[in-house]
Amino acid sequence: MPPKKSPRSLIRKISLVVGIAAGVYVGACFVAAGQYISPVRLPEGPRPAFLQDAQIPTGKYQVPAWVSPNLLANPPQKSRRPVVILVHGMGGSRSDWVELADALMPRAEVIVIATRGQTVSPVDKVGFGGKEAEEVIAVAEWAKARTGGPVIPVGTSMGGAASWLASEKRPDLFAAVVTEGAFARLDWASDDFLAVKIRFGAAV
């Protein structure tokens, strides 16, 4: 008859299994978080011929942008035409906006930015809307100084969140905000995401 296992031995084994599972879970969370904060740099298409390359200063770094040629005139031309800033979302790129930029060109000056932590941005981490809002503000200030016209950010998803947050911080800069699939606060977006993906995941 085999010897009975002591309760203490069984508890140790269960604790070991639970500890290993918890370690794997925490490690997977760190890996997933790292991929969200510093996502894979997806390639973007070539710059369309009707826009030009620009580097717009933020005070800390420069935001890569495709802009209407009029915006690079030296000295700046005070045309007072509206300026539309196109802001892509997480996993997007400037190439997402090419058709819309082309359609807007006869009516407005266009700026298409590469947001932080993605594609060709010099910054290594995304800002989940808040930091991107600082980029939108810097770009809007640059555009306003050059044309004097009204500035309108247009964004999707995280780019939309950045547009709303920028307008909250600097309502004097923006004539309107246009967004699609945008969240105003990250905690709201997280609650909605968890509620859909995990039963009771967003419950508090």
Short mmCIF file of C-alpha atoms in Angstrom, two decimals:
data_model
loop_
_atom_site.label_atom_id
_atom_site.label_comp_id
_atom_site.label_asym_id
_atom_site.label_seq_id
_atom_site.Cartn_x
_atom_site.Cartn_y
_atom_site.Cartn_z
CA MET A 1 0.00 0.00 0.00
CA PRO A 2 1.64 3.32 -1.11
CA PRO A 3 2.27 5.87 1.62
CA LYS A 4 -0.28 8.64 1.90
CA LYS A 5 0.85 12.09 0.84
CA SER A 6 0.83 14.59 3.67
CA PRO A 7 -1.45 17.66 3.31
CA ARG A 8 1.62 19.86 3.63
CA SER A 9 3.29 18.19 0.64
CA LEU A 10 0.13 18.58 -1.44
CA ILE A 11 -0.15 22.26 -0.51
CA ARG A 12 3.46 22.82 -1.56
CA LYS A 13 2.83 21.25 -4.96
CA ILE A 14 -0.36 23.24 -5.51
CA SER A 15 1.45 26.43 -4.46
CA LEU A 16 4.26 25.66 -6.92
CA VAL A 17 1.82 25.14 -9.80
CA VAL A 18 -0.11 28.30 -8.93
CA GLY A 19 3.14 30.26 -8.60
CA ILE A 20 4.39 29.10 -12.02
CA ALA A 21 1.02 29.92 -13.63
CA ALA A 22 1.01 33.38 -12.01
CA GLY A 23 4.57 34.00 -13.19
CA VAL A 24 3.70 33.03 -16.76
CA TYR A 25 0.61 35.26 -16.65
CA VAL A 26 2.52 38.27 -15.30
CA GLY A 27 5.26 37.74 -17.89
CA ALA A 28 2.69 37.56 -20.69
CA CYS A 29 1.10 40.78 -19.41
CA PHE A 30 4.45 42.57 -19.51
CA VAL A 31 5.10 41.35 -23.06
CA ALA A 32 1.62 42.43 -24.20
CA ALA A 33 1.97 45.82 -22.49
CA GLY A 34 5.32 46.35 -24.19
CA GLN A 35 3.77 45.61 -27.57
CA TYR A 36 1.01 48.15 -26.92
CA ILE A 37 3.39 50.86 -25.67
CA SER A 38 6.01 50.24 -28.37
CA PRO A 39 4.09 48.61 -31.25
CA VAL A 40 5.71 47.07 -34.29
CA ARG A 41 6.61 49.82 -36.76
CA LEU A 42 4.33 49.16 -39.71
CA PRO A 43 5.50 50.49 -43.09
CA GLU A 44 3.58 53.28 -44.77
CA GLY A 45 3.13 53.93 -48.46
CA PRO A 46 5.06 56.54 -50.43
CA ARG A 47 4.30 60.22 -49.98
CA PRO A 48 1.73 61.38 -52.54
CA ALA A 49 3.10 63.82 -55.12
CA PHE A 50 0.64 66.58 -54.16
CA LEU A 51 2.07 66.83 -50.61
CA GLN A 52 5.55 67.68 -49.36
CA ASP A 53 7.67 66.40 -46.48
CA ALA A 54 7.97 68.55 -43.38
CA GLN A 55 9.31 68.20 -39.85
CA ILE A 56 7.15 70.19 -37.42
CA PRO A 57 8.83 71.10 -34.09
CA THR A 58 7.18 70.32 -30.76
CA GLY A 59 9.92 71.74 -28.54
CA LYS A 60 11.26 68.25 -27.74
CA TYR A 61 11.36 66.57 -31.15
CA GLN A 62 9.95 66.97 -34.64
CA VAL A 63 6.73 65.44 -35.92
CA PRO A 64 7.09 63.96 -39.43
CA ALA A 65 4.35 65.32 -41.67
CA TRP A 66 3.13 65.50 -45.24
CA VAL A 67 1.85 69.01 -45.90
CA SER A 68 0.33 71.18 -48.60
CA PRO A 69 3.07 73.00 -50.54
CA ASN A 70 1.56 76.38 -49.60
CA LEU A 71 2.39 75.74 -45.95
CA LEU A 72 6.10 75.63 -46.75
CA ALA A 73 6.18 78.98 -48.58
CA ASN A 74 8.90 81.30 -47.33
CA PRO A 75 7.82 83.76 -46.10
CA PRO A 76 4.56 82.15 -44.92
CA GLN A 77 1.46 83.08 -46.91
CA LYS A 78 -1.44 84.34 -44.80
CA SER A 79 -4.09 82.77 -46.98
CA ARG A 80 -6.56 82.20 -44.11
CA ARG A 81 -7.68 79.01 -45.85
CA PRO A 82 -8.73 76.35 -43.34
CA VAL A 83 -6.02 73.91 -42.28
CA VAL A 84 -7.04 70.27 -41.76
CA ILE A 85 -4.75 68.13 -39.59
CA LEU A 86 -5.25 64.39 -40.28
CA VAL A 87 -4.37 62.19 -37.27
CA HIS A 88 -4.25 58.41 -37.65
CA GLY A 89 -5.02 55.91 -34.90
CA MET A 90 -3.19 53.00 -33.31
CA GLY A 91 -1.79 50.77 -36.04
CA GLY A 92 -2.52 53.37 -38.71
CA SER A 93 -0.27 55.53 -40.84
CA ARG A 94 -0.24 58.67 -42.93
CA SER A 95 -1.07 56.55 -45.97
CA ASP A 96 -4.57 55.97 -44.55
CA TRP A 97 -5.42 59.59 -45.35
CA VAL A 98 -4.16 59.95 -48.94
CA GLU A 99 -7.56 59.87 -50.67
CA LEU A 100 -9.16 62.27 -48.17
CA ALA A 101 -6.16 64.61 -48.35
CA ASP A 102 -6.46 64.68 -52.14
CA ALA A 103 -10.18 65.51 -51.91
CA LEU A 104 -9.53 68.31 -49.39
CA MET A 105 -6.69 70.01 -51.26
CA PRO A 106 -8.88 72.30 -53.45
CA ARG A 107 -10.65 73.61 -50.34
CA ALA A 108 -8.06 73.58 -47.55
CA GLU A 109 -4.44 73.25 -46.58
CA VAL A 110 -3.69 69.70 -45.41
CA ILE A 111 -1.28 68.32 -42.83
CA VAL A 112 -0.96 64.54 -42.37
CA ILE A 113 1.10 63.62 -39.31
CA ALA A 114 2.87 60.44 -38.18
CA THR A 115 1.97 60.11 -34.51
CA ARG A 116 4.41 59.14 -31.77
CA GLY A 117 5.63 55.59 -31.41
CA GLN A 118 4.40 54.53 -34.85
CA THR A 119 5.72 54.29 -38.42
CA VAL A 120 8.40 57.00 -38.88
CA SER A 121 7.98 58.91 -35.60
CA PRO A 122 11.27 59.57 -33.75
CA VAL A 123 9.56 58.74 -30.43
CA ASP A 124 9.70 55.13 -29.24
CA LYS A 125 6.41 54.94 -27.28
CA VAL A 126 2.78 55.77 -28.01
CA GLY A 127 0.94 58.12 -25.65
CA PHE A 128 -2.61 56.68 -25.85
CA GLY A 129 -4.11 60.01 -26.85
CA GLY A 130 -2.69 62.34 -24.22
CA LYS A 131 0.81 62.68 -25.62
CA GLU A 132 -0.46 62.70 -29.19
CA ALA A 133 -2.65 65.66 -28.18
CA GLU A 134 0.55 67.61 -27.52
CA GLU A 135 1.65 66.82 -31.08
CA VAL A 136 -1.68 68.02 -32.47
CA ILE A 137 -1.34 71.27 -30.51
CA ALA A 138 2.22 71.85 -31.75
CA VAL A 139 1.20 71.20 -35.35
CA ALA A 140 -1.85 73.48 -34.99
CA GLU A 141 0.30 76.30 -33.60
CA TRP A 142 2.74 75.90 -36.50
CA ALA A 143 -0.09 75.97 -39.04
CA LYS A 144 -1.85 78.91 -37.42
CA ALA A 145 1.35 80.94 -37.47
CA ARG A 146 1.82 80.28 -41.17
CA THR A 147 -1.68 80.85 -42.53
CA GLY A 148 -3.79 82.57 -39.89
CA GLY A 149 -6.71 80.40 -40.99
CA PRO A 150 -8.96 78.15 -38.89
CA VAL A 151 -7.48 74.78 -37.86
CA ILE A 152 -9.54 71.57 -37.81
CA PRO A 153 -8.12 68.25 -36.55
CA VAL A 154 -9.65 65.12 -38.06
CA GLY A 155 -8.82 61.86 -36.28
CA THR A 156 -9.76 58.22 -35.98
CA SER A 157 -9.60 56.07 -32.85
CA MET A 158 -6.58 57.17 -30.78
CA GLY A 159 -5.98 60.01 -33.24
CA GLY A 160 -9.54 61.14 -32.57
CA ALA A 161 -8.93 61.00 -28.83
CA ALA A 162 -5.80 63.12 -29.32
CA SER A 163 -7.85 65.65 -31.30
CA TRP A 164 -10.50 65.99 -28.58
CA LEU A 165 -7.90 66.23 -25.81
CA ALA A 166 -5.97 68.86 -27.78
CA SER A 167 -9.13 70.94 -28.20
CA GLU A 168 -9.82 70.66 -24.47
CA LYS A 169 -6.34 71.97 -23.63
CA ARG A 170 -6.29 74.68 -26.29
CA PRO A 171 -9.84 75.56 -27.38
CA ASP A 172 -8.53 78.83 -28.80
CA LEU A 173 -6.61 76.96 -31.51
CA PHE A 174 -9.36 74.94 -33.14
CA ALA A 175 -12.41 75.92 -35.16
CA ALA A 176 -13.88 72.39 -35.08
CA VAL A 177 -13.01 68.76 -34.30
CA VAL A 178 -14.01 65.81 -36.50
CA THR A 179 -13.51 62.25 -35.24
CA GLU A 180 -14.62 58.68 -35.81
CA GLY A 181 -14.36 55.78 -33.34
CA ALA A 182 -12.66 58.05 -30.82
CA PHE A 183 -12.54 57.81 -27.04
CA ALA A 184 -12.29 60.88 -24.83
CA ARG A 185 -10.62 59.12 -21.91
CA LEU A 186 -8.49 55.98 -21.81
CA ASP A 187 -10.31 54.55 -18.77
CA TRP A 188 -13.64 54.73 -20.64
CA ALA A 189 -12.13 52.99 -23.65
CA SER A 190 -10.57 50.31 -21.42
CA ASP A 191 -13.88 49.65 -19.64
CA ASP A 192 -15.72 49.25 -22.94
CA PHE A 193 -12.99 46.97 -24.34
CA LEU A 194 -12.93 44.73 -21.26
CA ALA A 195 -16.73 44.59 -21.06
CA VAL A 196 -16.83 43.19 -24.60
CA LYS A 197 -13.83 40.86 -24.38
CA ILE A 198 -14.12 39.55 -20.81
CA ARG A 199 -17.33 38.81 -18.91
CA PHE A 200 -17.57 41.25 -15.98
CA GLY A 201 -14.13 42.55 -17.02
CA ALA A 202 -15.12 46.20 -16.68
CA ALA A 203 -17.13 45.75 -13.48
CA VAL A 204 -16.03 47.92 -10.55
#
